[in-house]
Coordinates of C-alpha atoms and ligand atoms in Angstrom, one line a residue:
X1 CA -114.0 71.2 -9.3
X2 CA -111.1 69.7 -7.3
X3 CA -113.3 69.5 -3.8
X4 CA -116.3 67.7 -2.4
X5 CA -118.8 70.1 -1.6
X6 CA -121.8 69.5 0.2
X7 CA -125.6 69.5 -0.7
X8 CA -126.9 73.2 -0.8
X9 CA -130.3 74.5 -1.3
X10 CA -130.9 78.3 -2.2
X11 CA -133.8 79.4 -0.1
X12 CA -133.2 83.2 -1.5
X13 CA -132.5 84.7 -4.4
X14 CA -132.7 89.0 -4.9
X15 CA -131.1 90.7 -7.9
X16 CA -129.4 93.8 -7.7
X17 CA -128.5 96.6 -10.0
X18 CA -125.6 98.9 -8.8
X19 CA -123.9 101.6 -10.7
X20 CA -120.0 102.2 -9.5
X21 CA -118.8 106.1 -10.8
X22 CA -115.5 105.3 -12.9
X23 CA -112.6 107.5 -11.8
X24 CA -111.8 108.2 -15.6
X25 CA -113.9 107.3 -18.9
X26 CA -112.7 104.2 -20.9
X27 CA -112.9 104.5 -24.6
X28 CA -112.6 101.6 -26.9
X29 CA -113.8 101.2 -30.5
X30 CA -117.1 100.5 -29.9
X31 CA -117.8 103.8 -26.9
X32 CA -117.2 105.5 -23.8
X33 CA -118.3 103.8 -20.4
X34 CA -118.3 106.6 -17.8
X35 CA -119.8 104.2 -15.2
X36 CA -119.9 100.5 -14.5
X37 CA -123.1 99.6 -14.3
X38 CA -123.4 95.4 -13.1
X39 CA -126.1 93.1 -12.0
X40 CA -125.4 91.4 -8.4
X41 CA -127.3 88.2 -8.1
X42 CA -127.2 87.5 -3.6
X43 CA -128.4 83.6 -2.6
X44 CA -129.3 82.3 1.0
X45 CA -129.7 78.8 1.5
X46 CA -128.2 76.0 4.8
X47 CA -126.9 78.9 6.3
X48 CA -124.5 80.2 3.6
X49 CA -124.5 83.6 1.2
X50 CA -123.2 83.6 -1.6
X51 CA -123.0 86.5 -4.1
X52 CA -122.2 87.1 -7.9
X53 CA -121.4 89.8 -10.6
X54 CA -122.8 89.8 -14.4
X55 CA -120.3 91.1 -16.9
X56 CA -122.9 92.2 -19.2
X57 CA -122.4 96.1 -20.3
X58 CA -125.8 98.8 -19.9
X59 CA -125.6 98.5 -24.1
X60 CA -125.4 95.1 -26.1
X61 CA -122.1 96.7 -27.9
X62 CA -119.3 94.5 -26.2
X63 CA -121.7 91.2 -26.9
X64 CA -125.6 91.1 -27.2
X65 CA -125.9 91.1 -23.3
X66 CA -127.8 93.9 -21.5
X67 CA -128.0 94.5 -17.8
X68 CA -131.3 94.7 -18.5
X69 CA -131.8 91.3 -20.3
X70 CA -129.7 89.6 -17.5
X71 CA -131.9 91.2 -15.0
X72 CA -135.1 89.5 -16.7
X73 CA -133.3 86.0 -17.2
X74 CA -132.0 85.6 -13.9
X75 CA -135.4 86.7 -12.8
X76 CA -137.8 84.6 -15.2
X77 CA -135.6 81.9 -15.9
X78 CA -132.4 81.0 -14.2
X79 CA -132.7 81.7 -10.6
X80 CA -136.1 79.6 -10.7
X81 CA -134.6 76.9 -12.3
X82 CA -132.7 76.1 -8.8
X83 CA -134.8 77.6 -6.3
X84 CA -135.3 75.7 -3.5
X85 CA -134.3 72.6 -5.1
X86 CA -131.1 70.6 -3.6
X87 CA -128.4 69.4 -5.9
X88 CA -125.3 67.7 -5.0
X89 CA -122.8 71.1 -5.9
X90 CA -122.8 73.6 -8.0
X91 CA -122.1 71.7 -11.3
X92 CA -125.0 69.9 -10.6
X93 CA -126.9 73.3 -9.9
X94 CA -126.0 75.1 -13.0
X95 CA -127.5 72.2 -14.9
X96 CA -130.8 72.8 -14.1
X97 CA -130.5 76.2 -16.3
X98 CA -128.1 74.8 -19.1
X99 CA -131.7 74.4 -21.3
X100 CA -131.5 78.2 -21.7
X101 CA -129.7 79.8 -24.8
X102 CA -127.1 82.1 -24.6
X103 CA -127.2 84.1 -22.1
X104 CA -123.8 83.4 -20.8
X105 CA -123.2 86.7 -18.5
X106 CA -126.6 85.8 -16.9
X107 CA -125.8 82.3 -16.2
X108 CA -121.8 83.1 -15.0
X109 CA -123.1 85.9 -12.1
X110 CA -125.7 82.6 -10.8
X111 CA -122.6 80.6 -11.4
X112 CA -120.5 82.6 -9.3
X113 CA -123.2 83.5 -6.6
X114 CA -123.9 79.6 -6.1
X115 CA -119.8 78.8 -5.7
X116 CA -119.5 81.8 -3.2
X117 CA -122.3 80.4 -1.3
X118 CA -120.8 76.8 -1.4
X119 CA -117.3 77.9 -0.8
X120 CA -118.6 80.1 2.4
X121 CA -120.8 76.5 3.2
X122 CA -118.0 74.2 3.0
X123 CA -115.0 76.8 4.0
X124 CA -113.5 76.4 1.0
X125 CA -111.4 79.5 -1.0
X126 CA -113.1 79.9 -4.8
X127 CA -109.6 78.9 -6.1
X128 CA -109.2 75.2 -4.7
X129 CA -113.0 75.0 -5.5
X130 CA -111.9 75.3 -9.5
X131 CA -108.0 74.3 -8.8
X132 CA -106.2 76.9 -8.8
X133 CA -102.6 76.4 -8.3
X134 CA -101.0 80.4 -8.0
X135 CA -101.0 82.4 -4.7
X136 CA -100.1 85.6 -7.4
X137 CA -101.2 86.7 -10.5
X138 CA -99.1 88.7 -12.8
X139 CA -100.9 91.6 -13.8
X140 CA -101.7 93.8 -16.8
X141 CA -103.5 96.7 -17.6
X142 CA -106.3 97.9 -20.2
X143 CA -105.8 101.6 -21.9
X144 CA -108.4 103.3 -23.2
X145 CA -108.4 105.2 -25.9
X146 CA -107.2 108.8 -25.1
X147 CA -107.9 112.3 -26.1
X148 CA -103.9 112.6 -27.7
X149 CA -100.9 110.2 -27.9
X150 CA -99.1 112.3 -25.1
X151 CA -102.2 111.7 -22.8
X152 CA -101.7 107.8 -23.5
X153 CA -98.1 108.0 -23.3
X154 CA -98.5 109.8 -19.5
X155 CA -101.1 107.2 -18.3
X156 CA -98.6 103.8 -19.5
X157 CA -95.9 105.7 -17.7
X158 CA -98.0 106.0 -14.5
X159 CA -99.1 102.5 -14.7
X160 CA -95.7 101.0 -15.2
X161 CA -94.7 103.2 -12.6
X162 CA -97.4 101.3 -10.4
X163 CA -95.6 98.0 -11.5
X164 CA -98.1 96.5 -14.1
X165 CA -96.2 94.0 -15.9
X166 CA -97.9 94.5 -19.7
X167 CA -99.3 97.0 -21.4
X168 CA -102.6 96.7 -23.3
X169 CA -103.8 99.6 -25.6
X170 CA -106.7 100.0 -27.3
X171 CA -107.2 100.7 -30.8
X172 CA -109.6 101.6 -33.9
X173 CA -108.7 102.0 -37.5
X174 CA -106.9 105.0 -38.0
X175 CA -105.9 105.1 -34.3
X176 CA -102.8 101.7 -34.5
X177 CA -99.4 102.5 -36.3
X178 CA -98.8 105.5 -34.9
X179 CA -100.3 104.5 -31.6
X180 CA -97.9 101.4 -31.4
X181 CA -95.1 103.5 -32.9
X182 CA -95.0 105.9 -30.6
X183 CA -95.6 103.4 -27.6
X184 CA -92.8 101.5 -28.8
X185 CA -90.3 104.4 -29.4
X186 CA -91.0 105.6 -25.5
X187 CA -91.1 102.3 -24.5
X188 CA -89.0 99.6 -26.2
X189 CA -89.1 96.7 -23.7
X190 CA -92.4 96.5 -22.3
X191 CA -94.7 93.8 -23.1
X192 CA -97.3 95.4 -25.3
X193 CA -100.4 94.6 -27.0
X194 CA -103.6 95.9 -28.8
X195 CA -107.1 95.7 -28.6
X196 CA -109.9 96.4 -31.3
X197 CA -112.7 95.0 -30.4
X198 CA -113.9 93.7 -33.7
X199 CA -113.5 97.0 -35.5
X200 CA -111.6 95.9 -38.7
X201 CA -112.2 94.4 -41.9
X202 CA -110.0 91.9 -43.9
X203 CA -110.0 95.2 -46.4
X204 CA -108.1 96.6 -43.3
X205 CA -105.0 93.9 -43.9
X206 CA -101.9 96.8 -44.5
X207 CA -102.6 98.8 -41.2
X208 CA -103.0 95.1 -39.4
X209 CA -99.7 94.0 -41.3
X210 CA -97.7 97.4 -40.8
X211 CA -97.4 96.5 -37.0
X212 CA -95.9 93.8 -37.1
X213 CA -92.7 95.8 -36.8
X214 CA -92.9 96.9 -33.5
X215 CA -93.0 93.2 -31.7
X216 CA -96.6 93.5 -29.9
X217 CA -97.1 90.2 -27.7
X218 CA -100.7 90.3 -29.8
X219 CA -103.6 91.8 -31.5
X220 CA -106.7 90.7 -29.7
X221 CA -110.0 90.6 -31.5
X222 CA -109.4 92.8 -34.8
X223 CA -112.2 91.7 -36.8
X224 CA -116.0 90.5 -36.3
X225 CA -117.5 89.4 -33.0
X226 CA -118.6 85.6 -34.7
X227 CA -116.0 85.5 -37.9
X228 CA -113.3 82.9 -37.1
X229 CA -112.7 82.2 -40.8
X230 CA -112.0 85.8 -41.2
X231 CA -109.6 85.7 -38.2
X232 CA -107.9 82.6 -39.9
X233 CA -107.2 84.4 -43.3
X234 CA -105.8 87.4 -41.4
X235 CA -103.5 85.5 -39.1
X236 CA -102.2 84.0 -42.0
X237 CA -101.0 87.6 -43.9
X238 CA -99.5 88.7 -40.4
X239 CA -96.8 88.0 -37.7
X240 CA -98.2 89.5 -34.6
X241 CA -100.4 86.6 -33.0
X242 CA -103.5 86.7 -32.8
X243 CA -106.0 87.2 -29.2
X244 CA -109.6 85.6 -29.4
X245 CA -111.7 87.4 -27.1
X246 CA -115.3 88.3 -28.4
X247 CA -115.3 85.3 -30.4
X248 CA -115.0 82.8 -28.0
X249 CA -118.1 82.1 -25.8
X250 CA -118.0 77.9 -25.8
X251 CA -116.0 75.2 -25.7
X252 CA -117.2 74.8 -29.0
X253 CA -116.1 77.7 -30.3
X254 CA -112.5 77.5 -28.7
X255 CA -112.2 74.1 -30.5
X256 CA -113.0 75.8 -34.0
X257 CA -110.7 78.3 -33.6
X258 CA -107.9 76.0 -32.9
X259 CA -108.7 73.8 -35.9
X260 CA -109.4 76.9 -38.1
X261 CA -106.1 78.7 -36.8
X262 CA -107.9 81.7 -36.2
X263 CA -105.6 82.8 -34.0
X264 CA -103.0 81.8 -31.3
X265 CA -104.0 83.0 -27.7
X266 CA -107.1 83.2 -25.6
X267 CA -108.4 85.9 -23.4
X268 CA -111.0 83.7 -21.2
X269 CA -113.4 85.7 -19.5
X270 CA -115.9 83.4 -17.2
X271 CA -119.2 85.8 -18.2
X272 CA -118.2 85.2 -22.0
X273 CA -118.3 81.8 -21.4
X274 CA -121.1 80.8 -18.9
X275 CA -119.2 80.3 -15.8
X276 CA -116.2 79.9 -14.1
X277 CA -116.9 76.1 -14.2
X278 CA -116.9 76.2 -17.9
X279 CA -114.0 78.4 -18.0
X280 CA -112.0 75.7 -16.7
X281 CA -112.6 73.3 -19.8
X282 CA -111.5 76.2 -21.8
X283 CA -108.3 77.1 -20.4
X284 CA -107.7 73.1 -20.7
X285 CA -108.5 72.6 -24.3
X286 CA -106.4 76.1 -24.7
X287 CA -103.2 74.3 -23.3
X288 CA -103.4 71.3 -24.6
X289 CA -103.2 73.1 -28.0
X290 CA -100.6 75.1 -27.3
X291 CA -102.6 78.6 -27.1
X292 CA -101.5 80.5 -24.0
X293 CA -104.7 81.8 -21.9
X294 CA -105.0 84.9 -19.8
X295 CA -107.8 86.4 -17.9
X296 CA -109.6 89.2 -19.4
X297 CA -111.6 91.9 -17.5
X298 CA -114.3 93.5 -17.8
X299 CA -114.6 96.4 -15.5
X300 CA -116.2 94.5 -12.6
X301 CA -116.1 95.9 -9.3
X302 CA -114.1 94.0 -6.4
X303 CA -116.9 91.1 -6.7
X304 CA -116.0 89.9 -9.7
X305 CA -112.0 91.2 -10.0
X306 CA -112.1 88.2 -7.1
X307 CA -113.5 85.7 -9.1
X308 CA -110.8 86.9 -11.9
X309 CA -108.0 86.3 -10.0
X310 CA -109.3 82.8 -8.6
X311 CA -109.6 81.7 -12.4
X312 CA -106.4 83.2 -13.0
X313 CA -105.1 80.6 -10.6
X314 CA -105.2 77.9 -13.0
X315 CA -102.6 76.2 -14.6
X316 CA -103.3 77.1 -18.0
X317 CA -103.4 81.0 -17.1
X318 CA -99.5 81.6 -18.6
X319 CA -99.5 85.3 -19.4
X320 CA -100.2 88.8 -17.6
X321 CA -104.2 89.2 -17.5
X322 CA -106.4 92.8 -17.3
X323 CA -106.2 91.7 -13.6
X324 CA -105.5 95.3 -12.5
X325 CA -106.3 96.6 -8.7
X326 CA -109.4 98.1 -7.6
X327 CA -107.8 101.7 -8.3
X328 CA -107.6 101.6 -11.8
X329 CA -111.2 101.9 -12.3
X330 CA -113.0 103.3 -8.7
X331 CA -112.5 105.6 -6.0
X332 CA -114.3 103.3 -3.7
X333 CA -114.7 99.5 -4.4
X334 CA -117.9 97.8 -3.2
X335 CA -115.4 95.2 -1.0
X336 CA -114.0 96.4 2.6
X337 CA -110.2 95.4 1.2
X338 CA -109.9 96.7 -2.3
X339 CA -107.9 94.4 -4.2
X340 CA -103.9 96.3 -4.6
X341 CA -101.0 96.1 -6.5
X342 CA -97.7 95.2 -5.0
X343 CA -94.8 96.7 -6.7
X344 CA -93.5 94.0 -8.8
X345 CA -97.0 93.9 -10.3
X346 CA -99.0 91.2 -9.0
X347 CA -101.8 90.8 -7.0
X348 CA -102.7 88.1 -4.1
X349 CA -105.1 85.6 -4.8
X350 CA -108.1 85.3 -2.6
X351 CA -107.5 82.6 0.0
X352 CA -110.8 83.2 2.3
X353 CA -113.9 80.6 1.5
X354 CA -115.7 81.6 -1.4
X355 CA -114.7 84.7 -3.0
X356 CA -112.7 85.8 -0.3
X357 CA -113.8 89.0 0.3
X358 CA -116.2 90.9 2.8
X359 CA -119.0 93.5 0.8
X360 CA -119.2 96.6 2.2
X361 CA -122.9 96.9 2.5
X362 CA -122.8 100.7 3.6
X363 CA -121.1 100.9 0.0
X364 CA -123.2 98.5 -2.1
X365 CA -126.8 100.2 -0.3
X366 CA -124.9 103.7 -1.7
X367 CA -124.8 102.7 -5.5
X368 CA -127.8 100.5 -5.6
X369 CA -130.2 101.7 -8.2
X370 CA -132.7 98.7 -8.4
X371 CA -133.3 95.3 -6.0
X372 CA -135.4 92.4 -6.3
X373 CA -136.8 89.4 -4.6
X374 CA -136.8 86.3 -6.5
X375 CA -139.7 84.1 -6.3
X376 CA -140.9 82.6 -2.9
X377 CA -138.3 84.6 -1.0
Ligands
NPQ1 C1 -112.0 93.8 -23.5 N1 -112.2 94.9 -21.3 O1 -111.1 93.2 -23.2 C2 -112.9 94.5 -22.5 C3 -113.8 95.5 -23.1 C4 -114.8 96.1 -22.3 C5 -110.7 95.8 -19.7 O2 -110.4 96.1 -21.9 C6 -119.1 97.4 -20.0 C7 -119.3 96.3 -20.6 C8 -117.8 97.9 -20.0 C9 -118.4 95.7 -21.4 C10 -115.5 97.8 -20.8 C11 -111.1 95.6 -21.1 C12 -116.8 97.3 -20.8 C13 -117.1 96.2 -21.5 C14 -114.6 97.2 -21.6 C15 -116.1 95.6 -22.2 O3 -112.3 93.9 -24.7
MG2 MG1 -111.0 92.5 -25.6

C-alpha cells in the first residue's frame, strides 16, 4: 500500500449470497456454470461501507473453495477476528485472520470489503491504495468450450469484433490441435492462448507438444492443480510457455515455481491468493524473475471485475488479462455503470475512492438468495 490510511473500525459485518443468470453457459474441462453464484461480504464502521466479492465457485472443482465454506468462514472465523476492533489499515486488519488456513477466496472478499471501506473513508481510488500506475487495461477474453468448432469460431469473431486484444480458449484432451488449428487457420495474427484447467497428464506430452506449431502466447495450467514438478518436466519437452494459474495460491508457491521452472508466466488472481494485498507481492516476485503477470478472472460480477482492473494497474501486469466488460457474462451487472469496452479493447480503470463504483441495490435485493448479520451487528 502506497497511501496512509486512517484507523477504521468495522462496526457491521452481513454476508450475502447472490446468484447473477449468465447470458450464455461457460464450459471448461472441469463443467458448465450456467450461473454465477458469489458471496458479498458488506462492512460499516467510522462512517464508511465498504463491500467485497469471493471468487469461490458453488462446487470445489476450480479449487477446494465452496460458496458455502466461504459463507461459514467469514461467518465463524474471519469477520470476527476484526470486529469492532481498530487497526491502523487494512494490512494491519487482515492480520488478525492470517492464523486461519487456506481459505484464500474467503479471506480476499474481507480483504477487498475492508479496502473499499477504507478507500470510501479516506477518499482514496482502490488503485493508488495498492499502486497502481495504468488508467487502461488491455483486455482479453475467456472462451468456453463450445458445442462445435464453427460455434467457437463465430463467438472469437464477435469478440475481436468488440476489440478484445487476445484470445483465450479453453481446452480438454481431445478438444486442442484441432481447436488451435482451426483458430489459427481463421485467425493467423491474433494473440492466442489455451486453458485446461489441470486436465492433462505428463502421459498427455504429444498433444501438448503438437501445438507448439501454431505460436500460442501460452498454455495455462495443463496438468494438476498442486504438481509444479510435473509442470517443470513438461515445460521442458515443449515450446509454448507455460501459464500458472491453479497452482499458484502463495507467495511461496510463486517462488517454487520460479526455482523449479515450472513454467514462465503468471495469471494472478487476488481470491487465489488471499487478497489483493498479497497479490501485490506476487506480481513483484513475478517481475523481478522475469515472468510476465496478468489478471485472471473468474466470473465476478461488476464488484469484483473492479477490484480486477485496479490490480491490473500495477506495474508488473504486462500482458492482456480476462479483464472483459460486464457484457460478456450478464445482462444486468449488480453496479449502476457496468464496466465497457472501448474499441481498441481496453477498459478504464476505476478512479472513484474504493472500488469506484455505485451497487445497484434495486439489482443486488433482485438476485439475493441468502443474507446474514455478523455477530453484534
Ligand atoms: C480460469 N476463469 O482462468 C477461470 C476458470 C473459472 C474466466 O476462464 C465459478 C467458479 C466459475 C470458478 C468459471 C476464466 C468459474 C470458475 C471459470 C473458474 O481458469
Ligand atoms: Mg485458468
Amino acid at each position: 500500500m502506497t497511501s496512509e490510511l486512517p484507523l477504521l473500525t468495522v462496526e457491521r459485518a452481513r454476508i450475502r449470497v447472490v446468484e447473477l443468470p449468465l447470458l450464455a453457459p461457460f464450459t471448461t474441462s472441469f463443467g458448465t456454470q450456467t450461473v454465477r453464484r458469489a458471496v458479498l461480504v458488506e462492512l460499516e464502521g467510522d462512517g464508511a461501507a465498504g463491500i467485497g466479492e469471493c471468487a469461490a465457485g458453488i462446487e470445489p472443482a476450480y479449487s477446494s473453495e465452496t460458496a458455502a465454506g466461504a459463507v461459514e468462514v467469514l461467518r465463524e472465523y474471519i469477520l470476527p477476528a476484526v470486529l469492532g476492533k481498530p487497526a491502523a489499515d487494512p494490512r494491519g486488519q487482515a492480520r488478525r485472520w492470517a492464523w486461519v488456513r487456506g481459505h484464500n477466496m474467503a479471506k480476499a472478499a474481507a480483504e477487498m470489503a475492508l479496502l473499499d471501506q477504507a478507500g470510501h473513508a479516506a477518499g482514496i481510488s482502490l488503485k493508488a491504495m495498492l499502486g497502481g500506475v495504468k488508467d487502461r487495461i488491455e483486455c482479453g477474453v475467456s472462451i468456453g468450450i463450445q458445442a462445435s468448432l464453427g460455434a467457437t469460431l463465430e463467438t472469437v469473431e464477435g469478440f475481436l469484433e468488440q476489440g478484445y486484444r487476445r484470445i483465450k480458449l479453453k481446452c480438454k484432451p481431445g478438444y486442442d490441435v484441432t481447436l488451435a488449428r482451426a483458430v489459427r487457420e481463421r485467425f493467423p495474427e491474433t494473440p492466442v492462448m489455451l486453458d485446461a484447467n489441470s486436465a492433462y497428464t505428463l502421459q498427455d506430452v504429444a498433444a501438448l507438444r503438437a501445438l507448439d506449431e501454431f505460436g500460442l502466447m501460452m498454455i495455462e495450467q495443463p496438468l494438476a492443480h498442486d504438481d509444479l514438478l510435473d509442470h517443470a518436466a513438461l515445460q521442458g519437452q515443449i515450446r509454448t510457455p507455460i501459464c500458472l494459474d491453479e497452482s499458484i495460491e502463495s507467495l511461496t508457491d510463486l517462488r517454487a515455481a520460479i526455482a523449479l521452472r515450472s513454467g514462465q508466466i503468471l495469471n494472478l488472481k487476488a481470491g487465489r491468493v488471499g487478497g489483493l494485498l498479497p497479490s501485490i507481492d506476487l506480481q513483484a516476485t513475478a517481475a523481478a524473475a522475469g515472468w510476465p503477470v496478468w489478471c485472471g478472472g473468474m466470473l465476478e460480477t461488476g464488484i469484483g471485475r473492479a477490484a480486477n482492473l485496479a490490480v491490473a494497474s500495477l506495474p508488473g501486469f504486462t500482458l492482456p488479462g480476462d479483464t472483459s466488460a460486464s457484457d460478456r457474462y450478464f445482462e444486468r451487472d449488480v453496479i449502476t455503470e457496468p464496466f465497457r469496452l472501448a474499441s481498441d479493447g481496453t477498459m478504464a480503470v476505476p478512479q472513484g475512492p474504493g472500488l469506484g463504483v455505485d451497487v445497484d441495490r434495486e439489482r443486488l435485493e433482485q438476485i439475493t438468495v441468502h443474507q446474514e448479520n455478523v455477530g453484534r451487528s
